[in-house]
Each structure stands twice: as structure tokens, then as C-alpha cells.
Coordinates of C-alpha atoms in Angstrom, one line a residue:
M1 CA 0.0 0.0 0.0
R2 CA 1.2 3.5 -0.9
I3 CA 0.4 6.2 1.7
L4 CA 0.6 9.8 0.5
L5 CA 1.0 12.5 3.2
S6 CA -0.3 16.0 2.5
V7 CA -0.7 17.6 5.9
S8 CA -0.3 21.1 7.5
I9 CA -0.6 19.8 11.1
F10 CA 1.9 17.3 12.3
E11 CA 1.6 15.1 15.4
D12 CA 4.3 12.9 17.0
E13 CA 1.8 10.0 17.1
L14 CA 1.7 10.1 13.3
I15 CA 5.5 9.4 13.2
E16 CA 5.1 6.5 15.6
I17 CA 2.3 5.0 13.6
L18 CA 4.2 5.2 10.3
D19 CA 7.4 3.9 11.9
G20 CA 5.5 0.8 13.0
L21 CA 4.4 -0.2 9.5
D22 CA 6.2 -3.0 7.7
E23 CA 7.9 -2.8 4.3
T24 CA 4.7 -3.6 2.4
Y25 CA 3.7 0.1 3.0
E26 CA 5.4 2.8 0.9
I27 CA 5.3 6.3 2.4
L28 CA 5.2 9.2 0.1
A29 CA 4.9 12.9 0.9
D30 CA 4.1 16.1 -1.0
D31 CA 6.9 18.7 -1.3
D32 CA 6.1 20.6 2.0
C33 CA 5.7 17.4 4.0
F34 CA 8.8 15.8 2.6
E35 CA 11.0 18.7 3.7
I36 CA 9.7 18.5 7.2
L37 CA 9.6 14.7 7.6
K38 CA 12.6 13.5 5.6
D39 CA 14.8 13.5 8.7
R40 CA 12.2 11.9 11.0
I41 CA 11.0 9.1 8.7
P42 CA 14.0 7.5 6.9
R43 CA 11.7 5.5 4.5
I44 CA 9.8 8.5 3.2
R45 CA 10.2 9.6 -0.4
P46 CA 8.9 12.6 -2.4
F47 CA 5.6 12.2 -4.3
G48 CA 6.2 12.6 -8.0
R49 CA 3.8 11.1 -10.5
D50 CA 3.3 7.9 -8.4
D51 CA -0.1 6.6 -7.8
F52 CA -1.3 6.2 -4.2
D53 CA -3.8 4.0 -2.3
L54 CA -4.3 6.1 0.9
L55 CA -4.3 9.9 1.2
Y56 CA -3.7 11.3 4.7
L57 CA -4.3 15.0 4.7
N58 CA -5.5 18.0 6.7
W59 CA -5.8 21.7 5.9
K60 CA -4.2 24.8 7.6
D61 CA -6.1 26.3 10.5
L62 CA -7.7 29.6 9.7
P63 CA -5.2 32.3 10.8
S64 CA -6.1 34.6 13.7
E65 CA -5.3 37.6 11.5
K66 CA -8.4 38.0 9.4
R67 CA -6.9 39.8 6.4
E68 CA -7.9 38.8 2.9
E69 CA -4.6 37.2 1.9
K70 CA -4.3 35.4 5.2
I71 CA -7.8 33.8 4.8
L72 CA -7.2 32.8 1.2
S73 CA -3.9 31.3 2.1
T74 CA -5.8 28.4 3.7
V75 CA -7.2 27.5 0.2
D76 CA -4.7 24.9 -1.1
E77 CA -5.5 24.0 -4.7
N78 CA -3.0 21.1 -4.8
R79 CA -4.3 19.5 -1.7
T80 CA -7.9 20.1 -2.8
L81 CA -7.3 18.4 -6.1
L82 CA -5.7 15.4 -4.4
F83 CA -8.7 15.2 -2.0
L84 CA -11.3 15.4 -4.9
K85 CA -9.4 12.7 -6.9
T86 CA -9.4 10.4 -3.9
I87 CA -13.1 10.7 -2.9
K88 CA -14.2 10.3 -6.6
N89 CA -12.4 7.0 -6.6
Y90 CA -13.2 5.9 -3.0
R91 CA -13.7 2.3 -3.9
E92 CA -10.0 2.1 -4.9
K93 CA -8.5 4.9 -2.9
L94 CA -8.8 5.7 0.8
V95 CA -8.9 9.1 2.5
A96 CA -8.0 9.7 6.1
T97 CA -8.2 13.0 7.9
S98 CA -7.3 11.9 11.5
L99 CA -5.0 9.5 13.3
E100 CA -8.1 7.5 14.3
D101 CA -8.9 7.1 10.6
L102 CA -5.4 5.7 10.0
K103 CA -5.7 3.3 12.9
L104 CA -9.1 2.1 11.7
T105 CA -7.7 1.5 8.2
F106 CA -4.6 -0.3 9.3
S107 CA -6.5 -2.5 11.8
E108 CA -8.9 -3.6 9.0
I109 CA -6.1 -4.4 6.6
E110 CA -4.3 -6.4 9.3
R111 CA -7.5 -8.3 10.2
A112 CA -9.0 -8.9 6.8
G113 CA -6.4 -7.9 4.2
D114 CA -8.4 -4.9 2.9
V115 CA -10.7 -2.1 4.0
S116 CA -14.5 -2.8 3.8
L117 CA -16.7 -0.9 1.5
Q118 CA -18.7 0.5 4.4
T119 CA -15.6 1.8 6.1
R120 CA -14.5 3.4 2.8
R121 CA -17.8 5.1 2.6
Y122 CA -17.6 6.2 6.2
L123 CA -14.1 7.8 5.6
L124 CA -15.4 9.4 2.4
L125 CA -18.3 11.1 4.3
K126 CA -16.1 12.1 7.2
G127 CA -13.5 13.6 4.9
L128 CA -16.1 15.4 2.9
A129 CA -17.6 16.9 6.1
Y130 CA -14.2 18.1 7.2
F131 CA -13.5 19.6 3.7
L132 CA -16.9 21.5 3.8
K133 CA -16.3 22.7 7.3
V134 CA -12.9 24.2 6.5
H135 CA -14.0 26.0 3.4
S136 CA -17.3 27.1 5.0
E137 CA -15.1 28.9 7.5
V138 CA -13.3 30.6 4.6
L139 CA -16.7 31.7 3.3
E140 CA -17.8 32.9 6.6
H141 CA -14.7 35.1 7.3
L142 CA -14.6 36.5 3.8
S143 CA -18.3 37.3 4.1
N144 CA -17.6 39.2 7.3
L145 CA -14.6 40.9 5.9
F146 CA -16.4 42.0 2.7
F147 CA -19.7 42.8 4.5
I148 CA -21.5 40.6 1.9
K149 CA -23.8 38.2 3.8
D150 CA -25.9 36.7 0.9
W151 CA -24.2 33.4 0.4
K152 CA -23.4 32.8 4.1
A153 CA -27.1 32.9 4.9
I154 CA -27.9 30.4 2.2
V155 CA -25.2 28.0 3.3
L156 CA -26.1 28.1 7.0
E157 CA -29.8 27.6 6.2
R158 CA -29.1 24.5 4.1
L159 CA -26.8 23.1 6.8
Q160 CA -29.5 23.6 9.4
E161 CA -32.1 21.9 7.3
G162 CA -30.1 18.8 6.7
I163 CA -27.9 18.1 9.7
K164 CA -29.1 15.5 12.1
A165 CA -27.3 13.8 15.0
P166 CA -24.7 11.4 13.5
V167 CA -23.8 10.2 17.0
S168 CA -22.4 7.0 15.5
L169 CA -19.4 9.1 14.4
L170 CA -18.4 9.5 18.1
P171 CA -16.4 6.9 20.0
V172 CA -19.0 6.4 22.7
S173 CA -22.8 5.7 22.7
I174 CA -24.7 8.9 23.4
P175 CA -28.4 8.8 24.7
P176 CA -30.4 10.9 22.1
E177 CA -32.1 12.9 24.9
L178 CA -28.7 14.2 26.0
V179 CA -27.2 15.1 22.7
E180 CA -27.8 18.8 22.9
D181 CA -26.6 19.1 26.5
I182 CA -23.5 17.1 25.6
G183 CA -23.0 19.5 22.7
L184 CA -23.2 22.5 24.9
A185 CA -20.9 21.0 27.5
S186 CA -18.3 20.1 24.8
H187 CA -18.5 23.6 23.4
L188 CA -17.9 25.2 26.7
I189 CA -15.1 23.0 27.9
R190 CA -12.8 24.2 25.1
F191 CA -12.7 27.7 26.6
L192 CA -12.9 26.9 30.3
P193 CA -9.7 27.6 32.4
Q194 CA -7.9 24.4 33.5
G195 CA -9.6 22.8 36.4
A196 CA -13.0 24.4 35.9
C197 CA -16.2 22.5 35.5
V198 CA -19.9 23.0 34.5
L199 CA -23.1 21.0 34.8
V200 CA -25.6 21.3 32.0
K201 CA -29.3 20.4 32.2
N202 CA -31.9 21.1 29.5
G203 CA -29.6 23.5 27.6
K204 CA -28.7 25.5 30.6
I205 CA -25.7 25.6 33.0
V206 CA -27.1 24.8 36.5
Y207 CA -23.7 24.7 38.3
A208 CA -20.2 25.9 37.5
S209 CA -17.0 26.3 39.5
S210 CA -13.6 27.7 38.5
T211 CA -11.9 25.2 40.8
G212 CA -13.7 22.1 39.6
D213 CA -15.6 21.2 42.8
L214 CA -18.1 18.4 42.2
P215 CA -21.6 19.7 42.7
E216 CA -24.0 18.1 45.2
I217 CA -26.4 17.5 42.4
K218 CA -27.3 14.2 40.6
G219 CA -28.0 13.9 36.9
G220 CA -27.2 16.2 34.0
V221 CA -24.1 16.4 31.8
F222 CA -21.0 17.2 33.7
A223 CA -18.0 18.7 32.0
L224 CA -14.5 19.0 33.5
K225 CA -11.4 20.7 32.1
G226 CA -9.1 18.1 33.6
V227 CA -9.2 14.5 34.8
F228 CA -12.5 13.2 36.2
R229 CA -11.9 11.3 39.4
G230 CA -15.3 11.3 41.1
E231 CA -18.1 8.9 41.3
K232 CA -20.5 8.7 38.4
K233 CA -23.6 10.4 39.7
F234 CA -24.3 12.3 36.5
D235 CA -26.1 11.2 33.3
F236 CA -23.0 11.8 31.2
I237 CA -19.5 13.1 31.7
V238 CA -17.3 15.1 29.3
A239 CA -13.7 15.6 30.4
E240 CA -10.1 15.7 29.2
D241 CA -9.5 12.3 30.7
F242 CA -10.9 9.8 33.2
E243 CA -9.4 8.0 36.2
G244 CA -10.7 4.4 36.5
D245 CA -13.5 2.8 34.6
V246 CA -15.8 5.7 33.9
E247 CA -17.8 6.1 30.7
G248 CA -17.9 9.4 29.0
L249 CA -16.6 11.5 26.2
R250 CA -12.9 12.5 26.1
I251 CA -12.4 15.9 24.5
K252 CA -9.5 14.6 22.4
D253 CA -12.0 12.2 20.8
L254 CA -13.8 15.2 19.2
L255 CA -11.4 15.4 16.3
H256 CA -12.4 18.9 15.1
Q257 CA -13.8 20.7 18.1
E258 CA -15.0 23.7 16.1
E259 CA -17.6 21.4 14.6
G260 CA -18.3 19.5 17.8
L261 CA -21.8 20.8 18.2
V262 CA -22.7 20.1 14.6
L263 CA -21.4 16.6 14.9
L264 CA -23.5 16.2 18.0
G265 CA -26.6 17.1 16.1
A266 CA -27.5 20.5 17.5
S267 CA -28.3 22.1 14.1
G268 CA -28.2 25.8 14.4
Y269 CA -25.2 25.7 16.8
L270 CA -23.1 27.3 14.1
R271 CA -22.5 30.6 15.8
E272 CA -19.0 30.5 17.2
P273 CA -18.2 33.1 19.9
V274 CA -14.8 34.5 20.3
P275 CA -12.6 32.2 22.5
T276 CA -11.7 33.6 26.0
N277 CA -10.2 32.2 29.1
D278 CA -12.3 34.3 31.4
F279 CA -14.5 32.0 33.5
T280 CA -17.6 34.2 33.5
E281 CA -17.4 35.0 29.8
V282 CA -17.1 31.4 28.9
L283 CA -20.3 30.6 30.9
S284 CA -22.3 33.1 28.9
M285 CA -21.3 31.5 25.6
H286 CA -24.6 29.7 24.8
P287 CA -24.1 29.1 21.0
V288 CA -27.7 29.5 20.0
F289 CA -29.8 31.7 22.3
E290 CA -29.2 35.0 24.0
S291 CA -27.6 34.3 27.4
C292 CA -26.0 35.8 30.4
A293 CA -23.8 34.4 33.2
V294 CA -23.4 35.9 36.7
T295 CA -20.6 34.6 38.9
K296 CA -19.2 35.4 42.3
E297 CA -15.9 34.1 43.7
G298 CA -15.6 31.5 41.0
K299 CA -19.1 30.0 41.3
L300 CA -22.1 30.4 39.1
V301 CA -24.9 32.6 40.6
L302 CA -27.3 32.7 37.7
H303 CA -27.3 31.5 34.1
V304 CA -30.1 32.9 31.9
V305 CA -30.9 31.6 28.4
E306 CA -33.7 33.3 26.5
L307 CA -34.9 34.0 23.0
N308 CA -35.1 37.8 23.7
R309 CA -32.4 40.0 25.1
S310 CA -34.9 42.0 27.1
D311 CA -35.9 38.9 29.0
V312 CA -32.2 38.3 29.9
I313 CA -31.8 41.8 31.2
N314 CA -35.1 41.6 33.2
A315 CA -33.9 38.4 34.9
L316 CA -31.1 40.3 36.5
E317 CA -33.6 42.5 38.4
K318 CA -34.5 39.6 40.6
I319 CA -31.1 38.9 42.3
D320 CA -28.4 40.6 44.4
L321 CA -25.6 41.6 42.0
S322 CA -23.2 43.0 44.5
G323 CA -19.6 41.8 44.0
T324 CA -20.5 39.8 41.0
E325 CA -19.1 39.5 37.4
V326 CA -21.6 39.6 34.6
A327 CA -21.1 38.6 30.9
F328 CA -23.5 38.5 28.0
N329 CA -23.2 36.8 24.6
F330 CA -24.7 39.9 22.9
P331 CA -23.9 43.6 23.0
I332 CA -25.5 45.8 25.7
S333 CA -25.8 49.6 25.8
D334 CA -23.8 52.0 28.0
E335 CA -27.0 52.7 29.9
E336 CA -27.5 49.1 30.8
K337 CA -23.8 48.8 31.7
T338 CA -24.1 51.8 34.0
K339 CA -27.2 50.3 35.8
L340 CA -25.4 47.1 36.4
K341 CA -22.4 48.9 37.9
Q342 CA -24.7 50.9 40.2
K343 CA -26.1 47.6 41.5
G344 CA -22.6 46.5 42.6
V345 CA -21.4 44.5 39.6
R346 CA -17.7 44.3 39.7
K347 CA -17.1 43.6 36.0
V348 CA -19.3 43.6 33.0
S349 CA -18.4 42.1 29.6
W350 CA -20.2 41.4 26.4
I351 CA -19.7 40.5 22.8
D352 CA -20.6 42.9 20.0
S353 CA -21.8 42.3 16.5
R354 CA -18.2 41.7 15.2
R355 CA -17.6 39.2 18.0
I356 CA -15.0 41.1 19.9
W357 CA -15.1 41.0 23.7
R358 CA -15.7 44.5 25.3
R359 CA -14.8 44.9 29.0
C360 CA -15.2 47.8 31.4

């Protein structure tokens, strides 16, 4: 089997996997990969006009600097042509976009001598979803940059109409009734500070701690930015890792976390707030509805999720805000900010229409 590498993101585990293959596997690499890997994989050789059987590829991450040339630099015509050639001939060629795909492929070859048609179809669809995600991000950022929203709206509408919950793509079995709560927990844990935790029920955060203290509450989806060591008293657990025999979802198993909520079936969860390491701001990041989080001394005081912004603001009238931090996932006026400060709020933050955090 001839393996062609065309990647922008390198992982040490990839080198270990390739080093463990016997001589029946040839390892080829495009020009960029070859220059980087030639000293790490002695068997590797440059890709010329050879044919290949398996394509392992990924695309560049979208740069943080959202200038036109930077965004367009992620569009790689050579890699795209290789990908399209592969998926059009998926019965003869394989495409892999993650280390898990490679392991699955090699395990089937070792067990049966070939890769089954169903696995080939699975890898084709997974690779195509990844391809569409990457280039949809290019569309989204260019749309924002150029202030032309026509096509973005069409694309998102079509995605929302068609996306269901392909939970079979995930490494664990997920109860259908918990899919959206797991999606929200997976979304939040990416931005939480190390050691923090949240408990999600019915699309809302009902408990959160910046120090990861386990709540005295049973049920719900519990997410921890660290290693979960407690007893399983929750319906589902999302964590970086687990100690002992605890079922749940490891964050590393969500291959592309930007699409985590879409993979978990929460269609419409395509709004992606600006990442932040601020505990209160993270808790306000409900990806669909208007929301607000109120914390005090690293614990959640109130989490409001509503369809209307006015309902979120009105909910704050009912509690003591002295010494708290308040964050919104929508912009608020200077007048509203002043009122909150007068009620004793220590810090107010919100996200504006261009998704930039404003603090005062």
C-alpha cells in the first residue's frame, strides 16, 4: 500500500504509527511534508507522479489575523485536487483526515487484508464533512470581511435543514435525549480555564466552578477541564480524561472541536463566539440563544438563556448583584452597563456584532 502524506498539522503520534508499519507500506509525501519529515521518517520519499492508495491530509487552520490574503492562504489548490481525486475513486482509494482514521484503516487491513466498502464510505463522508467545514469557515470570514452576507445565509440555512445527529461518528454511545446538552458542554469546555467545571441540564448551565468542585447534584451532563476522578452520579461526563472505569466522552476524541456541536446534532449551533479564558465570559457563551452568566468568587450565581435580550436583562432585576461578574453573549448599551455597575457588579463584559469582547 502506498500512503501519501499531505498535511499542515503534524503530530508525533503520526510518526510513531508510520514507523511501526512494515515494508509492504510505501510512504510518500508532497513537497512541503517531505522537507519536514525526511529526517524523521527514513523510509519516506517525495511524491512525484506515483499513484497512491491512501491519502492522509488536513488543511491549515484559519489564521487569527483575518486579512484577505491570510484567509485565502488556507485554500490549497493542490491538496484540494488530491482530495477530490481520492473521494471520486473511493472504492479504490482511501482518504484519512485523522489519526483515528489511519488506525481504523490499518486494523482492518491487518485483520481482513483490505478495508471494507462501508468503512471506505464512512471515511469518504467524514473527509467530505471536514472539507466542507474548512471551506465554510473561509466563506464565513470573507463574508464578514467584505460585508456581503448573501451566500453565508444560504449555506447556513441549508446546513440547518439537513444536519441530524450522527452520534455513530463518536467513540461512545450517546443517549439521544442528552445530545444537545453534551454538545453545549463540549462547546464550553474548550474555553474553560484548566480545572474548571460545568453541569448542564436542558440546555442551561445549572452549576459551575472555576476550581472544579463536584456539585451536590445528581444527573445532567458534567464537563470538567481536567481528569475526572469522582463517582459517576451524572447522566453523562465530558472531560479531558478519566481515572478508573468511567464512561464518557474525552475531549480529544472530538477530532475537530470547532464542529463539535454540529457533529452532536445540534443544528443551528453554528454561531462561534470569540474564545476567551475568562471563566464568567465562557459561561455566557450559549451558542444559539441569548444568554448571560453571573458569577461570584468563581461560582455560578445565575445563568439565563432566553430568546429575547430584554428577558435576559429583566432576569437580573431579581437577584443581588453586589460583588458579581456579569457577561453577555450579545452587546449591551452603555446605559445598561451603568445600571449594572450601580447595582454593585464588579465587572461587565459582552460580545458585539463583530464578535469582539468588550470589557469595562
